[in-house]
Amino acid sequence: MMKQLCLFITLIFPFPCSIVVAQTDAERVEAFILESKRLPVAERIQRASETMQVSDDQAVVGEAARDLARFSKTPERAQAALAEIDALIQKSSPDSHAFRWGNLAKARVLARLDRKDEALAIFRTAIAECWDKNVYREFFETCGETGQFALMAVEEYHRQTGDEYSDEV
């Protein structure tokens, strides 16, 4: 009887524990990225758009906005993406992940549409308010994509000498 009870406990106890484990934001975002990577560009844009409209997960919605901005490279797609991203920003809380990454995605699209001053203002706000540790990555990718290498060099100089993200500042 005791052996059966021990066997029962060892088999049943791990099962509920595995159900309790939840995914972190980073794991959910990584899953979204991995699922999206296999899709052709048009389907990836569609998936990002649908995710932005129906998901309640702020981290995944923010990544979807980033994906939409990254792959909407034609002027027509960029205009449509800008409208969708603006709608996301309007419905998001200003301190949410979706709001911040929606704005960074908007900046990327604005730079692509040759509205570089507006884009730069968004990036500078994000940097000054320390929205995320990857703001500079997004900024540098956007500058490289739009051929703003001089601006990239100047901002890298300011980043290296200003260090707005360290704890000491």
JSON list of C-alpha atoms in Angstrom, two decimals, residues 65-66 68-75 77-83 85 102-116 119 123 138 142 145-146:
[
{"chain": "A", "resi": 65, "resn": "ALA", "atom": "CA", "xyz": [4.10, 46.75, -34.45]},
{"chain": "A", "resi": 66, "resn": "ARG", "atom": "CA", "xyz": [7.87, 46.47, -34.86]},
{"chain": "A", "resi": 68, "resn": "LEU", "atom": "CA", "xyz": [4.83, 45.66, -39.32]},
{"chain": "A", "resi": 69, "resn": "ALA", "atom": "CA", "xyz": [7.19, 48.64, -39.53]},
{"chain": "A", "resi": 70, "resn": "ARG", "atom": "CA", "xyz": [10.19, 46.50, -40.52]},
{"chain": "A", "resi": 71, "resn": "PHE", "atom": "CA", "xyz": [8.47, 44.83, -43.45]},
{"chain": "A", "resi": 72, "resn": "SER", "atom": "CA", "xyz": [6.27, 47.63, -44.80]},
{"chain": "A", "resi": 73, "resn": "LYS", "atom": "CA", "xyz": [8.89, 49.00, -47.14]},
{"chain": "A", "resi": 74, "resn": "THR", "atom": "CA", "xyz": [6.86, 50.22, -50.13]},
{"chain": "A", "resi": 75, "resn": "PRO", "atom": "CA", "xyz": [5.28, 53.68, -49.84]},
{"chain": "A", "resi": 77, "resn": "ARG", "atom": "CA", "xyz": [2.44, 49.61, -47.34]},
{"chain": "A", "resi": 78, "resn": "ALA", "atom": "CA", "xyz": [4.22, 52.20, -45.21]},
{"chain": "A", "resi": 79, "resn": "GLN", "atom": "CA", "xyz": [1.20, 54.54, -45.33]},
{"chain": "A", "resi": 80, "resn": "ALA", "atom": "CA", "xyz": [-1.14, 51.68, -44.37]},
{"chain": "A", "resi": 81, "resn": "ALA", "atom": "CA", "xyz": [1.23, 50.59, -41.58]},
{"chain": "A", "resi": 82, "resn": "LEU", "atom": "CA", "xyz": [1.40, 54.16, -40.28]},
{"chain": "A", "resi": 83, "resn": "ALA", "atom": "CA", "xyz": [-2.41, 54.29, -40.02]},
{"chain": "A", "resi": 85, "resn": "ILE", "atom": "CA", "xyz": [0.30, 51.94, -35.82]},
{"chain": "A", "resi": 102, "resn": "GLY", "atom": "CA", "xyz": [4.23, 51.40, -31.36]},
{"chain": "A", "resi": 103, "resn": "ASN", "atom": "CA", "xyz": [5.88, 54.81, -31.28]},
{"chain": "A", "resi": 104, "resn": "LEU", "atom": "CA", "xyz": [9.26, 53.34, -32.18]},
{"chain": "A", "resi": 105, "resn": "ALA", "atom": "CA", "xyz": [7.62, 51.51, -35.09]},
{"chain": "A", "resi": 106, "resn": "LYS", "atom": "CA", "xyz": [5.94, 54.77, -36.10]},
{"chain": "A", "resi": 107, "resn": "ALA", "atom": "CA", "xyz": [9.32, 56.52, -36.07]},
{"chain": "A", "resi": 108, "resn": "ARG", "atom": "CA", "xyz": [10.75, 53.84, -38.35]},
{"chain": "A", "resi": 109, "resn": "VAL", "atom": "CA", "xyz": [7.89, 54.22, -40.83]},
{"chain": "A", "resi": 110, "resn": "LEU", "atom": "CA", "xyz": [8.08, 58.02, -40.69]},
{"chain": "A", "resi": 111, "resn": "ALA", "atom": "CA", "xyz": [11.80, 57.91, -41.49]},
{"chain": "A", "resi": 112, "resn": "ARG", "atom": "CA", "xyz": [11.08, 55.62, -44.42]},
{"chain": "A", "resi": 113, "resn": "LEU", "atom": "CA", "xyz": [8.44, 58.09, -45.66]},
{"chain": "A", "resi": 114, "resn": "ASP", "atom": "CA", "xyz": [11.09, 60.86, -45.53]},
{"chain": "A", "resi": 115, "resn": "ARG", "atom": "CA", "xyz": [9.56, 62.52, -42.46]},
{"chain": "A", "resi": 116, "resn": "LYS", "atom": "CA", "xyz": [12.87, 62.23, -40.66]},
{"chain": "A", "resi": 119, "resn": "ALA", "atom": "CA", "xyz": [11.02, 60.26, -36.51]},
{"chain": "A", "resi": 123, "resn": "PHE", "atom": "CA", "xyz": [13.57, 58.48, -31.02]},
{"chain": "A", "resi": 138, "resn": "GLU", "atom": "CA", "xyz": [15.96, 50.43, -33.34]},
{"chain": "A", "resi": 142, "resn": "THR", "atom": "CA", "xyz": [16.35, 52.89, -38.99]},
{"chain": "A", "resi": 145, "resn": "GLU", "atom": "CA", "xyz": [17.93, 51.62, -43.59]},
{"chain": "A", "resi": 146, "resn": "THR", "atom": "CA", "xyz": [17.30, 55.24, -44.60]}
]
